[in-house]
PDB file of C-alpha atoms in Angstrom:
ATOM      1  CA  UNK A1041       5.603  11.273  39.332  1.00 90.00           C
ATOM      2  CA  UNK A1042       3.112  12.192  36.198  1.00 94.00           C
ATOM      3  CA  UNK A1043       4.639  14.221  33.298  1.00 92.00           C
ATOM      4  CA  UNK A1044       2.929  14.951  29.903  1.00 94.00           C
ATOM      5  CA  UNK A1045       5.120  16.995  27.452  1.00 90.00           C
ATOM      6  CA  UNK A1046       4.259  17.639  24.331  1.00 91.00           C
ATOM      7  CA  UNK A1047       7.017  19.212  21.587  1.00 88.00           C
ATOM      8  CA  UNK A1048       5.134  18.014  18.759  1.00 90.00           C
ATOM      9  CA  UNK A1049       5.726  20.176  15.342  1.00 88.00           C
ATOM     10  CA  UNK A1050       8.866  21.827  16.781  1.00 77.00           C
ATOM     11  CA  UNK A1051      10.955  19.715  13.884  1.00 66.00           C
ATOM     12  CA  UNK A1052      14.051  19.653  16.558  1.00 74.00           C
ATOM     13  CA  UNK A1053      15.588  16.303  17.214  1.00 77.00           C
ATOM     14  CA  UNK A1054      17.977  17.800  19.365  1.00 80.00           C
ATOM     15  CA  UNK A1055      15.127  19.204  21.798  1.00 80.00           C
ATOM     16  CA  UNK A1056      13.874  15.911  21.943  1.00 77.00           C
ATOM     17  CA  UNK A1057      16.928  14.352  22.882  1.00 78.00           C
ATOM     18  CA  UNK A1058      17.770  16.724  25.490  1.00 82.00           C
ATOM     19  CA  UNK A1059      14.401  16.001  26.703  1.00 83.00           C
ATOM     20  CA  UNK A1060      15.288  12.396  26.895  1.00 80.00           C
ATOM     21  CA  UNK A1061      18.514  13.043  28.369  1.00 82.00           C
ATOM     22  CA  UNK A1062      16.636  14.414  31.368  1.00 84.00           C
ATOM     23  CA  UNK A1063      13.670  12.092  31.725  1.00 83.00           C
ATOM     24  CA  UNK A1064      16.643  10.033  32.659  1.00 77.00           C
ATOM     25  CA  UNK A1065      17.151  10.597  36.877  1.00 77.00           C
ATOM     26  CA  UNK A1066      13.190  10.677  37.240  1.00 83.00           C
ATOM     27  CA  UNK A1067      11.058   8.115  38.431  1.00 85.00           C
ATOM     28  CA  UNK A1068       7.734   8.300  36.803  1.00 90.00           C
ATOM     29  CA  UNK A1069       4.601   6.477  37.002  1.00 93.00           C
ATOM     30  CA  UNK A1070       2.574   8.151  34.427  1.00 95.00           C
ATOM     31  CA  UNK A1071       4.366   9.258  30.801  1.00 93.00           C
ATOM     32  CA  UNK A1072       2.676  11.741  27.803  1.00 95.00           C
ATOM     33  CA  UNK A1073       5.419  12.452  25.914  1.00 92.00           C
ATOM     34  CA  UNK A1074       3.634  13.951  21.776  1.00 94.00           C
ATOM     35  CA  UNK A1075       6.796  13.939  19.963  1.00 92.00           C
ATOM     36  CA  UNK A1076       5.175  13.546  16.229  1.00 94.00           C
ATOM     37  CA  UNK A1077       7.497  15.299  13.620  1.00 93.00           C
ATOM     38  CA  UNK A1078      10.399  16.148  15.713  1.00 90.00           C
ATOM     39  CA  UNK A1079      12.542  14.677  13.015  1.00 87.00           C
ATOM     40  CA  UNK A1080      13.539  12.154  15.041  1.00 89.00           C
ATOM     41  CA  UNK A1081      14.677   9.006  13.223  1.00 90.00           C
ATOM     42  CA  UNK A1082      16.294   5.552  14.129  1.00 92.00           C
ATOM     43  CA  UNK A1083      19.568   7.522  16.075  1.00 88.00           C
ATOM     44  CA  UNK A1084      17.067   9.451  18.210  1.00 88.00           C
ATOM     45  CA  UNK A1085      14.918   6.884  18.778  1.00 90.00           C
ATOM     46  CA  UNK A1086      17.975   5.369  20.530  1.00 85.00           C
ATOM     47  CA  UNK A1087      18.525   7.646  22.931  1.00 80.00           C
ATOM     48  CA  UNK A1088      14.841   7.608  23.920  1.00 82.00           C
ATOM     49  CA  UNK A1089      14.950   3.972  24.266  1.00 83.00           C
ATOM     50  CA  UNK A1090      17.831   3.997  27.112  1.00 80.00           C
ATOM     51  CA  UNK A1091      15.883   6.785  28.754  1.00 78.00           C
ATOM     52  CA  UNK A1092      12.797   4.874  28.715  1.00 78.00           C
ATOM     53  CA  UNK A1093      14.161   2.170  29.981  1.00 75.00           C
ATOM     54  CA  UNK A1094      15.302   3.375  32.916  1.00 78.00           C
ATOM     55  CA  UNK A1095      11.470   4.523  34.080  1.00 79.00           C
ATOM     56  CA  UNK A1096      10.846   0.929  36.142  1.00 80.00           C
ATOM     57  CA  UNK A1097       7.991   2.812  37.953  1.00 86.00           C
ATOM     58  CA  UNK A1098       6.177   3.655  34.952  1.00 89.00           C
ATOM     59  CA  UNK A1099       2.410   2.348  34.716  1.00 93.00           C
ATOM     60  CA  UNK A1100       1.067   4.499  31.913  1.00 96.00           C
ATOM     61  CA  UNK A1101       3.031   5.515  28.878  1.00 94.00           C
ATOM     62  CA  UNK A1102       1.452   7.477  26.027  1.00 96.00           C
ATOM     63  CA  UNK A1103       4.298   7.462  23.516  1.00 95.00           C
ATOM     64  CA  UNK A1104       3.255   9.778  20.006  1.00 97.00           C
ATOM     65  CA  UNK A1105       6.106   9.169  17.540  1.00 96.00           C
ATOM     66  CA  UNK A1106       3.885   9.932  14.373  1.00 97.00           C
ATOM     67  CA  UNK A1107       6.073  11.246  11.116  1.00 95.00           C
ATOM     68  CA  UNK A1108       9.812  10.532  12.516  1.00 94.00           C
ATOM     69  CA  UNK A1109      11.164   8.386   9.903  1.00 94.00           C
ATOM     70  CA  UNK A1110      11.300   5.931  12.646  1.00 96.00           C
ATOM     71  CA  UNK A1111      12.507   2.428  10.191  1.00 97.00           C
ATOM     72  CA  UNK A1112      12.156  -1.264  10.949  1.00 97.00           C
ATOM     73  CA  UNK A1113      15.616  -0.658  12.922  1.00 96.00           C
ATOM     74  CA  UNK A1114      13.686   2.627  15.334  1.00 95.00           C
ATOM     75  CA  UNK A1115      11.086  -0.184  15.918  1.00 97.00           C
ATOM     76  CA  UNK A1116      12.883  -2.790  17.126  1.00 96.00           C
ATOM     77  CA  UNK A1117      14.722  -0.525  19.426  1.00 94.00           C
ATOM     78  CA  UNK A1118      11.506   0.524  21.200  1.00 94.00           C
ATOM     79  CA  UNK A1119      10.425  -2.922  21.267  1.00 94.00           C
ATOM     80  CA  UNK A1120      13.802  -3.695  23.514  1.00 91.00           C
ATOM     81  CA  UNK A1121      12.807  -1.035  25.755  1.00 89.00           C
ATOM     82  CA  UNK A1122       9.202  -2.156  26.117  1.00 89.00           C
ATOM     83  CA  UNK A1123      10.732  -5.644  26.960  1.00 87.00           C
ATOM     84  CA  UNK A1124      12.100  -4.065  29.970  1.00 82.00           C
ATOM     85  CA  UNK A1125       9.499  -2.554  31.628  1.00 77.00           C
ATOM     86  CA  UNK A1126       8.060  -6.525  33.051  1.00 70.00           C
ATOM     87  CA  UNK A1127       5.041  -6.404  34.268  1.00 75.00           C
ATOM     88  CA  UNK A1128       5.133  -2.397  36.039  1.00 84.00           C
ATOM     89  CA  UNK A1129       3.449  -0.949  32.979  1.00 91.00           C
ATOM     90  CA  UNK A1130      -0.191  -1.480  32.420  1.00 94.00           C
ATOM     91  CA  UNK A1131      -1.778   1.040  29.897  1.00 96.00           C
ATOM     92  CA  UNK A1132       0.001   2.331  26.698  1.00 96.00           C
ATOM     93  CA  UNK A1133      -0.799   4.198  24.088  1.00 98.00           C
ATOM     94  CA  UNK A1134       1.977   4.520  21.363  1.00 97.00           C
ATOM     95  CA  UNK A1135       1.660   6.156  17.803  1.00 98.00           C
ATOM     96  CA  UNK A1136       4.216   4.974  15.304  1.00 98.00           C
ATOM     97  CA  UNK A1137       1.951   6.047  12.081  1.00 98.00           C
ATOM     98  CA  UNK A1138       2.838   7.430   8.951  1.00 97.00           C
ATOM     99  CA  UNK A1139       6.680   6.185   9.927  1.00 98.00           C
ATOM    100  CA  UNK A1140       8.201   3.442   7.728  1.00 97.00           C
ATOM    101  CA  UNK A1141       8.509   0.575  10.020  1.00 97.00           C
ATOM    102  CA  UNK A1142       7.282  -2.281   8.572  1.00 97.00           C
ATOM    103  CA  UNK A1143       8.424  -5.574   9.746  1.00 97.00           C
ATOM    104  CA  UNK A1144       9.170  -3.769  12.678  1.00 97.00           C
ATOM    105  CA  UNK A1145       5.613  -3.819  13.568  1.00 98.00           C
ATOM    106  CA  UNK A1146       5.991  -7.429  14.706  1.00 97.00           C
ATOM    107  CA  UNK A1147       8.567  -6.699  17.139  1.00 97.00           C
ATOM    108  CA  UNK A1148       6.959  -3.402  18.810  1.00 96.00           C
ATOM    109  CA  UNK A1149       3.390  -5.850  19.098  1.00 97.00           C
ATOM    110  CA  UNK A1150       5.247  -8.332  20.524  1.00 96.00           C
ATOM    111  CA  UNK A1151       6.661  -6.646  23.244  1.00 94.00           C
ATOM    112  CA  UNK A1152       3.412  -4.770  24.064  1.00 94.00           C
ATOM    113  CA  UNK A1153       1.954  -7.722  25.824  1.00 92.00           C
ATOM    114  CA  UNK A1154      -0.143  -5.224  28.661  1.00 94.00           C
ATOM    115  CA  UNK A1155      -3.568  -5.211  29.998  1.00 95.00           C
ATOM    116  CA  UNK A1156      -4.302  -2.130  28.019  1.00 96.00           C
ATOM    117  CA  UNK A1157      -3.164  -1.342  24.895  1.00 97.00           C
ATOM    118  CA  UNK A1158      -3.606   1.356  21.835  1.00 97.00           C
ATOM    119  CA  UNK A1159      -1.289   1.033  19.026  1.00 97.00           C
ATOM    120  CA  UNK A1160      -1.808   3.101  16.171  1.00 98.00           C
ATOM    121  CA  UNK A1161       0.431   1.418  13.025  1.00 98.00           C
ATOM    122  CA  UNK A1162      -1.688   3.242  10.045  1.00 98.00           C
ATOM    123  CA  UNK A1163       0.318   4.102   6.831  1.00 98.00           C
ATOM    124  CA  UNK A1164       3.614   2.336   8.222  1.00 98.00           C
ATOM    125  CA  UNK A1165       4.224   0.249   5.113  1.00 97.00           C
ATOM    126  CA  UNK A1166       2.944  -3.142   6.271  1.00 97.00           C
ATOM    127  CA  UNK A1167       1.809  -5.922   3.941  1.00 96.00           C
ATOM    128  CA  UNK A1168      -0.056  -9.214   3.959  1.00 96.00           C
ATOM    129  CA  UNK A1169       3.119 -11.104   5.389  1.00 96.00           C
ATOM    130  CA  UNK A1170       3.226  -9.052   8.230  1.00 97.00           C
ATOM    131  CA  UNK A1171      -0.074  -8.855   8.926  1.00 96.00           C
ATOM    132  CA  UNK A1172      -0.098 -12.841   9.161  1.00 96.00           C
ATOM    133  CA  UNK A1173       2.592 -12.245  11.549  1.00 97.00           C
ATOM    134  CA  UNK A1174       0.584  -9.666  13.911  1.00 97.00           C
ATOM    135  CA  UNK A1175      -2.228 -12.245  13.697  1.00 96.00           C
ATOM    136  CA  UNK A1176      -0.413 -15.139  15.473  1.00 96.00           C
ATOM    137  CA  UNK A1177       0.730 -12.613  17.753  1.00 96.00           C
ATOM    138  CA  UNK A1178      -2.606 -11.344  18.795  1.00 95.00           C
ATOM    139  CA  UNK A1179      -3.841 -14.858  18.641  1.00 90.00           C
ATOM    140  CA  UNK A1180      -1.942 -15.721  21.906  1.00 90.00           C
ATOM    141  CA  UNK A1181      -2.671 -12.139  23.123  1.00 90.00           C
ATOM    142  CA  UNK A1182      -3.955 -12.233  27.007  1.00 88.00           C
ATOM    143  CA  UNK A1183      -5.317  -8.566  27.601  1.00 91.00           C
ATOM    144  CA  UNK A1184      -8.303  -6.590  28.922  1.00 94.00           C
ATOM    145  CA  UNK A1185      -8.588  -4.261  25.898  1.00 96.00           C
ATOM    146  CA  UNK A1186      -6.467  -3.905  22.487  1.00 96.00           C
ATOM    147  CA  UNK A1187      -7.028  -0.690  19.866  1.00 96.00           C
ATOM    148  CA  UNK A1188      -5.100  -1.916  16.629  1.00 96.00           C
ATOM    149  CA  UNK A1189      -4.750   0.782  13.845  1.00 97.00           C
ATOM    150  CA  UNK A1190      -3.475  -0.792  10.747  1.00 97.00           C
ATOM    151  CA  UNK A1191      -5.420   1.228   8.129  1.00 97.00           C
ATOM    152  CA  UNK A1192      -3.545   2.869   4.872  1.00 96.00           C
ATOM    153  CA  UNK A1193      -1.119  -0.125   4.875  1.00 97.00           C
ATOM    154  CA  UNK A1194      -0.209  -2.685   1.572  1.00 93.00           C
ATOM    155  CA  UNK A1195      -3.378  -4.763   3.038  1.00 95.00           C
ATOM    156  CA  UNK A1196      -5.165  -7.281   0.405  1.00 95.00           C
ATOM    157  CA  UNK A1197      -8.650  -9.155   1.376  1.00 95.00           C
ATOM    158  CA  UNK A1198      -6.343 -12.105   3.368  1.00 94.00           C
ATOM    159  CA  UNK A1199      -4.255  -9.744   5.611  1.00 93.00           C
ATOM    160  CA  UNK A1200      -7.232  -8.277   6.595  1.00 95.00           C
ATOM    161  CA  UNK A1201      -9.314 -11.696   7.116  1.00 95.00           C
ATOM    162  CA  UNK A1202      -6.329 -12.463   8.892  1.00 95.00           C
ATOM    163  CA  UNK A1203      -6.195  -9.541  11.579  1.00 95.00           C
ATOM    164  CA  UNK A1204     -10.187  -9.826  11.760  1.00 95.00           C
ATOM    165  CA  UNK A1205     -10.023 -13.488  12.696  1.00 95.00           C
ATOM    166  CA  UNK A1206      -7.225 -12.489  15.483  1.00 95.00           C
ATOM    167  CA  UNK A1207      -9.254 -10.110  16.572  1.00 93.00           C
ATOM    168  CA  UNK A1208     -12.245 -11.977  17.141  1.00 94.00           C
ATOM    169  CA  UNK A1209     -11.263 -14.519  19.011  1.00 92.00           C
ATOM    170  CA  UNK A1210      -9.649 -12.012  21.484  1.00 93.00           C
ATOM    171  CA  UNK A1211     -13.163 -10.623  21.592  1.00 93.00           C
ATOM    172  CA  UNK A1212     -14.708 -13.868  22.054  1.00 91.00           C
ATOM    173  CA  UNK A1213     -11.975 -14.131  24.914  1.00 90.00           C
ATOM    174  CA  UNK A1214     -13.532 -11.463  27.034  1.00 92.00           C
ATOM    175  CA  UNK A1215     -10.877  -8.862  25.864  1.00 92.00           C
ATOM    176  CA  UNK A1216     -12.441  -5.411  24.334  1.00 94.00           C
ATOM    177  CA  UNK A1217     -10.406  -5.500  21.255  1.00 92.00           C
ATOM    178  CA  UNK A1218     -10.919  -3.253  18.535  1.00 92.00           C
ATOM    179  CA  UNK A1219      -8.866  -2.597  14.772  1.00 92.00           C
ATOM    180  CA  UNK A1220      -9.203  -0.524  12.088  1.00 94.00           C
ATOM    181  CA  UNK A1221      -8.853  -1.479   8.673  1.00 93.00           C
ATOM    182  CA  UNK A1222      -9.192   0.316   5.301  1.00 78.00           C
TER     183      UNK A1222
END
């Protein structure tokens, strides 16, 4: 019922997909899977998606996807699958940094509407448009705690005024709600 793999480094896609593959028949309630710089990109990310998706028991998902050339497409395939876990899952952690997502990020926030949430988006090509965007997300946000890692993105003065407003009226809100900025 818990599993925590971690292949991270290997640089094999099709490990990772086999890996998938068999997550498939379980039924887990807690989720580790490190993955970062598997060479995984959008295709792969696929396959992880319908295997995820399947896990309806799953409470706890810590999902590290860090350097898998994972594109706005990648992201709004794991925002589908996030979409279908209801209300089962409470905590996740999920890593999409240094991955080229960018207006992807709206989708994958979107559909992380949990109690607990870490989402580390640093270096993933996001500008002041889509910041706005995450803003009006997290401004009808209604969660116990939020981590939001945005630094190293196309950021100007607004985008961050913008996220820092967001995120201080989730704090004034009762939610423990933290980003990082440049």
């Amino acid at each position: 019922r818990h599993l925590s793999v971690c292949l991270a480094y290997h640089g094999s896609s099709t490990l990772c997909c086999m890996l998938a593959e068999s997550l498939s028949g379980l039924q887990l309630v807690e989720l580790a899977l490190d993955i970062r710089h598997c060479n995984l990109g959008d295709q792969d990310i696929q396959a992880w998606t319908k295997s995820m998706a399947q896990q309806h028991s799953l409470t706890f998902l810590q999902l590290r996807l860090s350097f898998n050339r994972i594109s706005r497409k990648g992201a709004h395939d794991l925002a589908k699958a996030f979409k279908q876990f209801g209300n089962s899952i409470t905590d996740v952690v999920l890593d999409v940094d240094i991955n080229p997502i960018g207006v992807g990020a709206v989708s994958l926030l979107e559909s992380l509407r949990v109690p607990r949430l870490r989402l580390d988006m640093a270096h993933c090509g996001i500008g002041d448009v889509i910041a706005q965007e995450l803003a009006k997300i997290l401004e009808s946000f209604d969660t116990e705690s939020l981590e939001l890692d945005l630094r190293g993105n196309c950021l100007t003065e607004s985008g961050k005024v913008w996220i820092v407003k967001a995120t201080a009226c989730l704090n004034a809100a009762g939610c423990k709600c933290l980003s990082r900025l440049d």
